[in-house]
């Protein structure tokens, strides 16, 4: 993570007005300074996952369901309808999603793991998501309380977004396994794509200065433009990450491998020298 962000420091050349010591710290240590909320939450989740796994393994189904209901109420239902984020929302949501996924694995007979049910759930939630925008925008023109609330159901804590995520996860569980070399190669670049386009310098550059996304908010072609921009950003960032992997990361991996072999050989030589007696007699017999 640190090595990846060193590469980004070169963009300070293009943003000299934003150069500062704080920016340098965020660039070198993004996790500590929460430059990437997703990755930061993921690291913390990984650290506490052994404790979560103990809970998953030892708790009863009744308590498990109760825990999920409480978490969904606090970090999905309330933020969706009351527009109030609860404390620890980002990290708590990661724990909630982890427990939901583990619940499907522990109780595979669950209602949502049925392919037909999951498909219907995804379609219904997606349709409601689109309708909510139209309905809230219309109500906003009539009732002031609904003004500027067209995107209320699009946040990551939205009940509809979580419903789509659960449905897609369920469909992935029921889908037949397959292997494709191209897909596998692209999938190894997706984390790099996230790091590139979510970098705090790149956000303004991509969305505001290159694609001018805000200018299309009221355009009838917004949906088409949005899909096109997302595809272009994904392809461009994937190419950047692919080149990085085949050049900088490749040579760096070789260097680290050679260093490991070097120190390993030094350790083995030292170990052998310690096994030999100072008088050249490894048996250690006295005169």
PDB file of C-alpha atoms in Angstrom:
ATOM      1  CA  UNK A   1       0.000   0.000   0.000  1.00  0.00           C
ATOM      2  CA  UNK A   2       2.794   2.424   0.952  1.00  0.00           C
ATOM      3  CA  UNK A   3       4.844   1.559  -2.145  1.00  0.00           C
ATOM      4  CA  UNK A   4       1.805   2.019  -4.383  1.00  0.00           C
ATOM      5  CA  UNK A   5       1.196   5.510  -3.055  1.00  0.00           C
ATOM      6  CA  UNK A   6       4.784   6.572  -3.606  1.00  0.00           C
ATOM      7  CA  UNK A   7       3.967   6.407  -7.309  1.00  0.00           C
ATOM      8  CA  UNK A   8       1.173   8.886  -6.781  1.00  0.00           C
ATOM      9  CA  UNK A   9       3.443  11.438  -5.227  1.00  0.00           C
ATOM     10  CA  UNK A  10       4.612  12.398  -8.714  1.00  0.00           C
ATOM     11  CA  UNK A  11       1.224  14.002  -9.388  1.00  0.00           C
ATOM     12  CA  UNK A  12       2.231  16.779  -7.010  1.00  0.00           C
ATOM     13  CA  UNK A  13       4.009  18.099 -10.065  1.00  0.00           C
ATOM     14  CA  UNK A  14       0.599  18.708 -11.630  1.00  0.00           C
ATOM     15  CA  UNK A  15      -0.944  20.153  -8.439  1.00  0.00           C
ATOM     16  CA  UNK A  16       1.798  22.373  -6.944  1.00  0.00           C
ATOM     17  CA  UNK A  17      -0.772  24.624  -5.268  1.00  0.00           C
ATOM     18  CA  UNK A  18      -1.943  21.688  -3.125  1.00  0.00           C
ATOM     19  CA  UNK A  19       1.517  20.546  -2.036  1.00  0.00           C
ATOM     20  CA  UNK A  20       1.925  20.514   1.746  1.00  0.00           C
ATOM     21  CA  UNK A  21       3.282  18.366   4.548  1.00  0.00           C
ATOM     22  CA  UNK A  22      -0.228  17.083   5.331  1.00  0.00           C
ATOM     23  CA  UNK A  23      -0.668  16.016   1.713  1.00  0.00           C
ATOM     24  CA  UNK A  24       2.689  14.229   1.822  1.00  0.00           C
ATOM     25  CA  UNK A  25       1.658  12.278   4.938  1.00  0.00           C
ATOM     26  CA  UNK A  26      -1.690  11.314   3.415  1.00  0.00           C
ATOM     27  CA  UNK A  27       0.047  10.178   0.233  1.00  0.00           C
ATOM     28  CA  UNK A  28       2.633   8.000   1.990  1.00  0.00           C
ATOM     29  CA  UNK A  29       0.384   6.684   4.800  1.00  0.00           C
ATOM     30  CA  UNK A  30      -3.151   6.629   3.340  1.00  0.00           C
ATOM     31  CA  UNK A  31      -4.519   4.046   5.782  1.00  0.00           C
ATOM     32  CA  UNK A  32      -3.405   5.887   8.914  1.00  0.00           C
ATOM     33  CA  UNK A  33      -4.881   9.182   7.699  1.00  0.00           C
ATOM     34  CA  UNK A  34      -8.019   7.555   6.236  1.00  0.00           C
ATOM     35  CA  UNK A  35      -7.412   8.668   2.650  1.00  0.00           C
ATOM     36  CA  UNK A  36      -9.146   5.458   1.569  1.00  0.00           C
ATOM     37  CA  UNK A  37     -12.104   4.805   3.883  1.00  0.00           C
ATOM     38  CA  UNK A  38     -12.877   1.473   2.197  1.00  0.00           C
ATOM     39  CA  UNK A  39      -9.385   0.061   2.567  1.00  0.00           C
ATOM     40  CA  UNK A  40      -9.006   1.449   6.091  1.00  0.00           C
ATOM     41  CA  UNK A  41     -12.241  -0.224   7.180  1.00  0.00           C
ATOM     42  CA  UNK A  42     -11.182  -3.425   5.402  1.00  0.00           C
ATOM     43  CA  UNK A  43      -7.848  -3.509   7.272  1.00  0.00           C
ATOM     44  CA  UNK A  44      -9.597  -3.072  10.629  1.00  0.00           C
ATOM     45  CA  UNK A  45     -12.170  -5.716   9.679  1.00  0.00           C
ATOM     46  CA  UNK A  46      -9.369  -8.134   8.803  1.00  0.00           C
ATOM     47  CA  UNK A  47      -7.745  -7.549  12.198  1.00  0.00           C
ATOM     48  CA  UNK A  48     -10.928  -8.314  14.153  1.00  0.00           C
ATOM     49  CA  UNK A  49     -12.195 -11.089  11.854  1.00  0.00           C
ATOM     50  CA  UNK A  50     -10.916 -13.853  14.204  1.00  0.00           C
ATOM     51  CA  UNK A  51     -13.214 -12.485  16.929  1.00  0.00           C
ATOM     52  CA  UNK A  52     -16.132 -12.260  14.510  1.00  0.00           C
ATOM     53  CA  UNK A  53     -15.495 -15.833  13.392  1.00  0.00           C
ATOM     54  CA  UNK A  54     -15.670 -16.997  17.011  1.00  0.00           C
ATOM     55  CA  UNK A  55     -19.058 -15.292  17.359  1.00  0.00           C
ATOM     56  CA  UNK A  56     -20.277 -16.832  14.079  1.00  0.00           C
ATOM     57  CA  UNK A  57     -19.129 -20.309  15.083  1.00  0.00           C
ATOM     58  CA  UNK A  58     -20.452 -20.367  18.637  1.00  0.00           C
ATOM     59  CA  UNK A  59     -23.646 -18.291  18.573  1.00  0.00           C
ATOM     60  CA  UNK A  60     -27.099 -19.730  18.043  1.00  0.00           C
ATOM     61  CA  UNK A  61     -29.181 -18.975  14.963  1.00  0.00           C
ATOM     62  CA  UNK A  62     -31.686 -17.013  17.052  1.00  0.00           C
ATOM     63  CA  UNK A  63     -29.035 -14.692  18.509  1.00  0.00           C
ATOM     64  CA  UNK A  64     -27.377 -14.378  15.091  1.00  0.00           C
ATOM     65  CA  UNK A  65     -30.638 -13.200  13.494  1.00  0.00           C
ATOM     66  CA  UNK A  66     -31.252 -10.796  16.385  1.00  0.00           C
ATOM     67  CA  UNK A  67     -27.785  -9.291  15.908  1.00  0.00           C
ATOM     68  CA  UNK A  68     -28.382  -8.822  12.161  1.00  0.00           C
ATOM     69  CA  UNK A  69     -31.780  -7.187  12.766  1.00  0.00           C
ATOM     70  CA  UNK A  70     -30.275  -4.707  15.247  1.00  0.00           C
ATOM     71  CA  UNK A  71     -27.377  -3.835  12.934  1.00  0.00           C
ATOM     72  CA  UNK A  72     -29.623  -3.439   9.878  1.00  0.00           C
ATOM     73  CA  UNK A  73     -31.976  -1.207  11.877  1.00  0.00           C
ATOM     74  CA  UNK A  74     -29.138   0.995  13.164  1.00  0.00           C
ATOM     75  CA  UNK A  75     -26.925   1.230  10.086  1.00  0.00           C
ATOM     76  CA  UNK A  76     -29.368   0.727   7.200  1.00  0.00           C
ATOM     77  CA  UNK A  77     -32.982   1.593   8.070  1.00  0.00           C
ATOM     78  CA  UNK A  78     -32.312   4.710  10.177  1.00  0.00           C
ATOM     79  CA  UNK A  79     -29.778   6.269   7.743  1.00  0.00           C
ATOM     80  CA  UNK A  80     -32.093   5.497   4.801  1.00  0.00           C
ATOM     81  CA  UNK A  81     -35.273   7.108   6.099  1.00  0.00           C
ATOM     82  CA  UNK A  82     -34.070   9.526   8.799  1.00  0.00           C
ATOM     83  CA  UNK A  83     -30.963  10.667   6.868  1.00  0.00           C
ATOM     84  CA  UNK A  84     -29.005  10.382  10.106  1.00  0.00           C
ATOM     85  CA  UNK A  85     -25.722   8.475  10.148  1.00  0.00           C
ATOM     86  CA  UNK A  86     -25.097   6.475  13.293  1.00  0.00           C
ATOM     87  CA  UNK A  87     -21.689   6.464  14.989  1.00  0.00           C
ATOM     88  CA  UNK A  88     -19.138   4.180  13.372  1.00  0.00           C
ATOM     89  CA  UNK A  89     -21.340   3.854  10.308  1.00  0.00           C
ATOM     90  CA  UNK A  90     -18.638   2.920   7.751  1.00  0.00           C
ATOM     91  CA  UNK A  91     -16.824   0.363   9.880  1.00  0.00           C
ATOM     92  CA  UNK A  92     -20.031  -1.009  11.424  1.00  0.00           C
ATOM     93  CA  UNK A  93     -21.491  -1.541   7.967  1.00  0.00           C
ATOM     94  CA  UNK A  94     -18.463  -3.638   7.022  1.00  0.00           C
ATOM     95  CA  UNK A  95     -19.046  -5.827  10.074  1.00  0.00           C
ATOM     96  CA  UNK A  96     -22.739  -6.099   9.196  1.00  0.00           C
ATOM     97  CA  UNK A  97     -21.990  -7.173   5.601  1.00  0.00           C
ATOM     98  CA  UNK A  98     -19.387  -9.648   6.859  1.00  0.00           C
ATOM     99  CA  UNK A  99     -21.945 -11.191   9.212  1.00  0.00           C
ATOM    100  CA  UNK A 100     -24.606 -11.295   6.473  1.00  0.00           C
ATOM    101  CA  UNK A 101     -22.232 -13.138   4.136  1.00  0.00           C
ATOM    102  CA  UNK A 102     -21.222 -15.532   6.897  1.00  0.00           C
ATOM    103  CA  UNK A 103     -24.901 -16.149   7.706  1.00  0.00           C
ATOM    104  CA  UNK A 104     -25.525 -17.302   4.121  1.00  0.00           C
ATOM    105  CA  UNK A 105     -22.566 -19.648   4.391  1.00  0.00           C
ATOM    106  CA  UNK A 106     -23.555 -21.047   7.790  1.00  0.00           C
ATOM    107  CA  UNK A 107     -27.234 -21.449   6.911  1.00  0.00           C
ATOM    108  CA  UNK A 108     -27.322 -22.221   3.144  1.00  0.00           C
ATOM    109  CA  UNK A 109     -31.010 -23.103   3.299  1.00  0.00           C
ATOM    110  CA  UNK A 110     -31.732 -19.403   3.802  1.00  0.00           C
ATOM    111  CA  UNK A 111     -34.559 -17.864   1.777  1.00  0.00           C
ATOM    112  CA  UNK A 112     -32.321 -15.403  -0.080  1.00  0.00           C
ATOM    113  CA  UNK A 113     -29.907 -18.045  -1.411  1.00  0.00           C
ATOM    114  CA  UNK A 114     -32.577 -19.217  -3.848  1.00  0.00           C
ATOM    115  CA  UNK A 115     -31.633 -18.051  -7.372  1.00  0.00           C
ATOM    116  CA  UNK A 116     -35.164 -17.005  -8.337  1.00  0.00           C
ATOM    117  CA  UNK A 117     -35.700 -15.106  -5.096  1.00  0.00           C
ATOM    118  CA  UNK A 118     -32.350 -13.351  -5.422  1.00  0.00           C
ATOM    119  CA  UNK A 119     -33.129 -12.311  -9.012  1.00  0.00           C
ATOM    120  CA  UNK A 120     -36.538 -10.923  -8.044  1.00  0.00           C
ATOM    121  CA  UNK A 121     -35.005  -9.083  -5.076  1.00  0.00           C
ATOM    122  CA  UNK A 122     -32.346  -7.469  -7.297  1.00  0.00           C
ATOM    123  CA  UNK A 123     -34.880  -6.371  -9.934  1.00  0.00           C
ATOM    124  CA  UNK A 124     -37.360  -5.009  -7.377  1.00  0.00           C
ATOM    125  CA  UNK A 125     -34.713  -3.075  -5.425  1.00  0.00           C
ATOM    126  CA  UNK A 126     -33.203  -1.634  -8.614  1.00  0.00           C
ATOM    127  CA  UNK A 127     -36.628  -0.600  -9.929  1.00  0.00           C
ATOM    128  CA  UNK A 128     -37.507   1.029  -6.602  1.00  0.00           C
ATOM    129  CA  UNK A 129     -34.151   2.807  -6.653  1.00  0.00           C
ATOM    130  CA  UNK A 130     -34.926   4.388 -10.014  1.00  0.00           C
ATOM    131  CA  UNK A 131     -38.524   5.167  -9.061  1.00  0.00           C
ATOM    132  CA  UNK A 132     -37.415   6.788  -5.807  1.00  0.00           C
ATOM    133  CA  UNK A 133     -35.384   9.343  -7.757  1.00  0.00           C
ATOM    134  CA  UNK A 134     -38.312  10.255 -10.002  1.00  0.00           C
ATOM    135  CA  UNK A 135     -40.808  10.327  -7.124  1.00  0.00           C
ATOM    136  CA  UNK A 136     -38.650  12.397  -4.764  1.00  0.00           C
ATOM    137  CA  UNK A 137     -37.688  14.856  -7.496  1.00  0.00           C
ATOM    138  CA  UNK A 138     -41.370  15.316  -8.350  1.00  0.00           C
ATOM    139  CA  UNK A 139     -42.376  15.697  -4.701  1.00  0.00           C
ATOM    140  CA  UNK A 140     -39.537  18.169  -4.246  1.00  0.00           C
ATOM    141  CA  UNK A 141     -41.234  20.527  -6.698  1.00  0.00           C
ATOM    142  CA  UNK A 142     -44.467  20.392  -4.665  1.00  0.00           C
ATOM    143  CA  UNK A 143     -43.351  19.967  -1.053  1.00  0.00           C
ATOM    144  CA  UNK A 144     -40.251  21.739   0.241  1.00  0.00           C
ATOM    145  CA  UNK A 145     -39.313  18.972   2.664  1.00  0.00           C
ATOM    146  CA  UNK A 146     -38.578  16.671  -0.282  1.00  0.00           C
ATOM    147  CA  UNK A 147     -36.457  19.216  -2.170  1.00  0.00           C
ATOM    148  CA  UNK A 148     -32.985  17.981  -3.187  1.00  0.00           C
ATOM    149  CA  UNK A 149     -33.658  14.487  -1.880  1.00  0.00           C
ATOM    150  CA  UNK A 150     -33.676  12.646  -5.206  1.00  0.00           C
ATOM    151  CA  UNK A 151     -30.546  10.683  -4.314  1.00  0.00           C
ATOM    152  CA  UNK A 152     -31.601   9.762  -0.782  1.00  0.00           C
ATOM    153  CA  UNK A 153     -31.691   6.025  -1.542  1.00  0.00           C
ATOM    154  CA  UNK A 154     -28.344   5.883  -3.379  1.00  0.00           C
ATOM    155  CA  UNK A 155     -25.974   5.929  -0.401  1.00  0.00           C
ATOM    156  CA  UNK A 156     -24.081   2.799   0.581  1.00  0.00           C
ATOM    157  CA  UNK A 157     -26.246   2.552   3.717  1.00  0.00           C
ATOM    158  CA  UNK A 158     -29.492   2.630   1.726  1.00  0.00           C
ATOM    159  CA  UNK A 159     -31.889  -0.238   2.327  1.00  0.00           C
ATOM    160  CA  UNK A 160     -32.323  -0.644  -1.443  1.00  0.00           C
ATOM    161  CA  UNK A 161     -28.567  -0.642  -2.134  1.00  0.00           C
ATOM    162  CA  UNK A 162     -27.998  -3.240   0.590  1.00  0.00           C
ATOM    163  CA  UNK A 163     -30.847  -5.288  -0.895  1.00  0.00           C
ATOM    164  CA  UNK A 164     -29.190  -5.224  -4.330  1.00  0.00           C
ATOM    165  CA  UNK A 165     -25.835  -6.162  -2.776  1.00  0.00           C
ATOM    166  CA  UNK A 166     -27.375  -9.118  -0.922  1.00  0.00           C
ATOM    167  CA  UNK A 167     -29.161 -10.268  -4.087  1.00  0.00           C
ATOM    168  CA  UNK A 168     -26.003 -10.075  -6.222  1.00  0.00           C
ATOM    169  CA  UNK A 169     -24.034 -11.915  -3.545  1.00  0.00           C
ATOM    170  CA  UNK A 170     -26.695 -14.632  -3.459  1.00  0.00           C
ATOM    171  CA  UNK A 171     -26.623 -14.939  -7.261  1.00  0.00           C
ATOM    172  CA  UNK A 172     -22.844 -15.269  -7.145  1.00  0.00           C
ATOM    173  CA  UNK A 173     -23.181 -18.106  -4.629  1.00  0.00           C
ATOM    174  CA  UNK A 174     -25.594 -20.001  -6.880  1.00  0.00           C
ATOM    175  CA  UNK A 175     -23.723 -19.320 -10.146  1.00  0.00           C
ATOM    176  CA  UNK A 176     -21.681 -22.161 -11.701  1.00  0.00           C
ATOM    177  CA  UNK A 177     -17.924 -21.832 -11.274  1.00  0.00           C
ATOM    178  CA  UNK A 178     -15.730 -21.110 -14.286  1.00  0.00           C
ATOM    179  CA  UNK A 179     -12.268 -19.795 -15.101  1.00  0.00           C
ATOM    180  CA  UNK A 180     -11.333 -17.209 -17.720  1.00  0.00           C
ATOM    181  CA  UNK A 181      -7.767 -15.964 -18.177  1.00  0.00           C
ATOM    182  CA  UNK A 182      -8.782 -12.462 -19.288  1.00  0.00           C
ATOM    183  CA  UNK A 183     -11.232 -11.995 -16.401  1.00  0.00           C
ATOM    184  CA  UNK A 184      -8.660 -13.317 -13.931  1.00  0.00           C
ATOM    185  CA  UNK A 185      -6.058 -10.862 -15.235  1.00  0.00           C
ATOM    186  CA  UNK A 186      -8.455  -7.913 -15.042  1.00  0.00           C
ATOM    187  CA  UNK A 187      -9.619  -8.914 -11.564  1.00  0.00           C
ATOM    188  CA  UNK A 188      -6.053  -8.618 -10.246  1.00  0.00           C
ATOM    189  CA  UNK A 189      -6.115  -4.950 -11.305  1.00  0.00           C
ATOM    190  CA  UNK A 190      -9.396  -3.957  -9.624  1.00  0.00           C
ATOM    191  CA  UNK A 191      -7.820  -2.978  -6.304  1.00  0.00           C
ATOM    192  CA  UNK A 192      -5.389  -0.763  -8.191  1.00  0.00           C
ATOM    193  CA  UNK A 193      -8.319   0.783 -10.067  1.00  0.00           C
ATOM    194  CA  UNK A 194      -9.906   1.665  -6.734  1.00  0.00           C
ATOM    195  CA  UNK A 195      -6.683   3.200  -5.389  1.00  0.00           C
ATOM    196  CA  UNK A 196      -6.160   5.268  -8.534  1.00  0.00           C
ATOM    197  CA  UNK A 197      -9.567   6.822  -9.067  1.00  0.00           C
ATOM    198  CA  UNK A 198     -10.291   7.272  -5.340  1.00  0.00           C
ATOM    199  CA  UNK A 199      -7.039   9.111  -4.637  1.00  0.00           C
ATOM    200  CA  UNK A 200      -7.875  12.546  -3.221  1.00  0.00           C
ATOM    201  CA  UNK A 201      -6.037  14.286  -6.073  1.00  0.00           C
ATOM    202  CA  UNK A 202      -7.463  12.099  -8.817  1.00  0.00           C
ATOM    203  CA  UNK A 203     -11.113  12.634  -7.857  1.00  0.00           C
ATOM    204  CA  UNK A 204     -11.089  16.295  -8.890  1.00  0.00           C
ATOM    205  CA  UNK A 205      -8.954  15.593 -11.942  1.00  0.00           C
ATOM    206  CA  UNK A 206     -11.166  12.776 -13.290  1.00  0.00           C
ATOM    207  CA  UNK A 207     -14.694  13.885 -12.433  1.00  0.00           C
ATOM    208  CA  UNK A 208     -14.380  17.682 -12.623  1.00  0.00           C
ATOM    209  CA  UNK A 209     -11.498  18.599 -14.927  1.00  0.00           C
ATOM    210  CA  UNK A 210     -11.596  15.756 -17.468  1.00  0.00           C
ATOM    211  CA  UNK A 211     -15.221  14.592 -17.690  1.00  0.00           C
ATOM    212  CA  UNK A 212     -17.066  17.606 -16.149  1.00  0.00           C
ATOM    213  CA  UNK A 213     -19.674  15.278 -14.650  1.00  0.00           C
ATOM    214  CA  UNK A 214     -21.524  18.070 -12.831  1.00  0.00           C
ATOM    215  CA  UNK A 215     -22.415  19.689 -16.163  1.00  0.00           C
ATOM    216  CA  UNK A 216     -24.531  16.653 -17.100  1.00  0.00           C
ATOM    217  CA  UNK A 217     -26.660  16.390 -13.935  1.00  0.00           C
ATOM    218  CA  UNK A 218     -29.712  17.872 -15.643  1.00  0.00           C
ATOM    219  CA  UNK A 219     -29.021  16.370 -19.066  1.00  0.00           C
ATOM    220  CA  UNK A 220     -31.400  13.732 -20.504  1.00  0.00           C
ATOM    221  CA  UNK A 221     -28.257  11.799 -21.502  1.00  0.00           C
ATOM    222  CA  UNK A 222     -26.997  11.596 -17.921  1.00  0.00           C
ATOM    223  CA  UNK A 223     -27.523   7.827 -17.619  1.00  0.00           C
ATOM    224  CA  UNK A 224     -25.732   7.068 -20.901  1.00  0.00           C
ATOM    225  CA  UNK A 225     -22.936   9.521 -20.099  1.00  0.00           C
ATOM    226  CA  UNK A 226     -22.553   8.053 -16.617  1.00  0.00           C
ATOM    227  CA  UNK A 227     -22.120   4.506 -17.962  1.00  0.00           C
ATOM    228  CA  UNK A 228     -19.666   5.698 -20.622  1.00  0.00           C
ATOM    229  CA  UNK A 229     -17.535   7.634 -18.135  1.00  0.00           C
ATOM    230  CA  UNK A 230     -17.450   4.732 -15.680  1.00  0.00           C
ATOM    231  CA  UNK A 231     -16.323   2.353 -18.447  1.00  0.00           C
ATOM    232  CA  UNK A 232     -13.615   4.755 -19.630  1.00  0.00           C
ATOM    233  CA  UNK A 233     -12.324   5.343 -16.096  1.00  0.00           C
ATOM    234  CA  UNK A 234     -12.264   1.612 -15.385  1.00  0.00           C
ATOM    235  CA  UNK A 235     -10.447   0.791 -18.639  1.00  0.00           C
ATOM    236  CA  UNK A 236      -7.942   3.630 -18.199  1.00  0.00           C
ATOM    237  CA  UNK A 237      -7.166   2.798 -14.571  1.00  0.00           C
ATOM    238  CA  UNK A 238      -6.918  -0.915 -15.408  1.00  0.00           C
ATOM    239  CA  UNK A 239      -4.314  -0.170 -18.095  1.00  0.00           C
ATOM    240  CA  UNK A 240      -2.325   1.988 -15.656  1.00  0.00           C
ATOM    241  CA  UNK A 241      -2.398  -0.733 -12.997  1.00  0.00           C
ATOM    242  CA  UNK A 242      -1.532  -3.452 -15.539  1.00  0.00           C
ATOM    243  CA  UNK A 243       1.518  -1.481 -16.734  1.00  0.00           C
ATOM    244  CA  UNK A 244       2.552  -0.839 -13.117  1.00  0.00           C
ATOM    245  CA  UNK A 245       2.327  -4.536 -12.292  1.00  0.00           C
ATOM    246  CA  UNK A 246       4.373  -5.571 -15.319  1.00  0.00           C
ATOM    247  CA  UNK A 247       7.070  -2.931 -14.790  1.00  0.00           C
ATOM    248  CA  UNK A 248       7.566  -1.397 -11.345  1.00  0.00           C
ATOM    249  CA  UNK A 249       5.868  -4.128  -9.311  1.00  0.00           C
ATOM    250  CA  UNK A 250       7.527  -6.906 -11.338  1.00  0.00           C
ATOM    251  CA  UNK A 251      11.057  -5.560 -10.838  1.00  0.00           C
ATOM    252  CA  UNK A 252      10.338  -4.726  -7.208  1.00  0.00           C
ATOM    253  CA  UNK A 253       9.124  -8.289  -6.569  1.00  0.00           C
ATOM    254  CA  UNK A 254      12.294  -9.680  -8.157  1.00  0.00           C
ATOM    255  CA  UNK A 255      14.416  -7.377  -6.007  1.00  0.00           C
ATOM    256  CA  UNK A 256      12.626  -8.429  -2.821  1.00  0.00           C
ATOM    257  CA  UNK A 257      12.956 -12.093  -3.808  1.00  0.00           C
ATOM    258  CA  UNK A 258      16.716 -11.697  -4.352  1.00  0.00           C
ATOM    259  CA  UNK A 259      17.063  -9.934  -1.003  1.00  0.00           C
ATOM    260  CA  UNK A 260      15.240 -12.789   0.728  1.00  0.00           C
ATOM    261  CA  UNK A 261      17.546 -15.338  -0.930  1.00  0.00           C
ATOM    262  CA  UNK A 262      20.607 -13.267   0.006  1.00  0.00           C
ATOM    263  CA  UNK A 263      19.737 -13.026   3.696  1.00  0.00           C
ATOM    264  CA  UNK A 264      18.690 -16.672   3.725  1.00  0.00           C
ATOM    265  CA  UNK A 265      22.106 -17.729   2.380  1.00  0.00           C
ATOM    266  CA  UNK A 266      23.849 -15.525   4.983  1.00  0.00           C
ATOM    267  CA  UNK A 267      21.808 -17.119   7.747  1.00  0.00           C
ATOM    268  CA  UNK A 268      22.610 -20.645   6.517  1.00  0.00           C
ATOM    269  CA  UNK A 269      26.354 -19.882   6.253  1.00  0.00           C
ATOM    270  CA  UNK A 270      26.389 -18.454   9.761  1.00  0.00           C
ATOM    271  CA  UNK A 271      24.514 -21.461  11.092  1.00  0.00           C
ATOM    272  CA  UNK A 272      27.001 -23.856   9.486  1.00  0.00           C
ATOM    273  CA  UNK A 273      29.983 -21.898  10.816  1.00  0.00           C
ATOM    274  CA  UNK A 274      28.590 -22.076  14.351  1.00  0.00           C
ATOM    275  CA  UNK A 275      28.305 -25.861  14.084  1.00  0.00           C
ATOM    276  CA  UNK A 276      32.060 -26.201  13.383  1.00  0.00           C
ATOM    277  CA  UNK A 277      34.517 -26.296  16.310  1.00  0.00           C
ATOM    278  CA  UNK A 278      37.138 -23.506  16.534  1.00  0.00           C
ATOM    279  CA  UNK A 279      39.837 -26.263  16.316  1.00  0.00           C
ATOM    280  CA  UNK A 280      38.315 -27.754  13.166  1.00  0.00           C
ATOM    281  CA  UNK A 281      36.859 -30.702  15.113  1.00  0.00           C
ATOM    282  CA  UNK A 282      33.077 -30.766  14.894  1.00  0.00           C
ATOM    283  CA  UNK A 283      32.822 -33.700  17.303  1.00  0.00           C
ATOM    284  CA  UNK A 284      33.751 -31.502  20.255  1.00  0.00           C
ATOM    285  CA  UNK A 285      35.930 -34.286  21.887  1.00  0.00           C
ATOM    286  CA  UNK A 286      38.446 -33.092  24.496  1.00  0.00           C
ATOM    287  CA  UNK A 287      42.176 -33.817  24.248  1.00  0.00           C
TER     288      UNK A 287
END
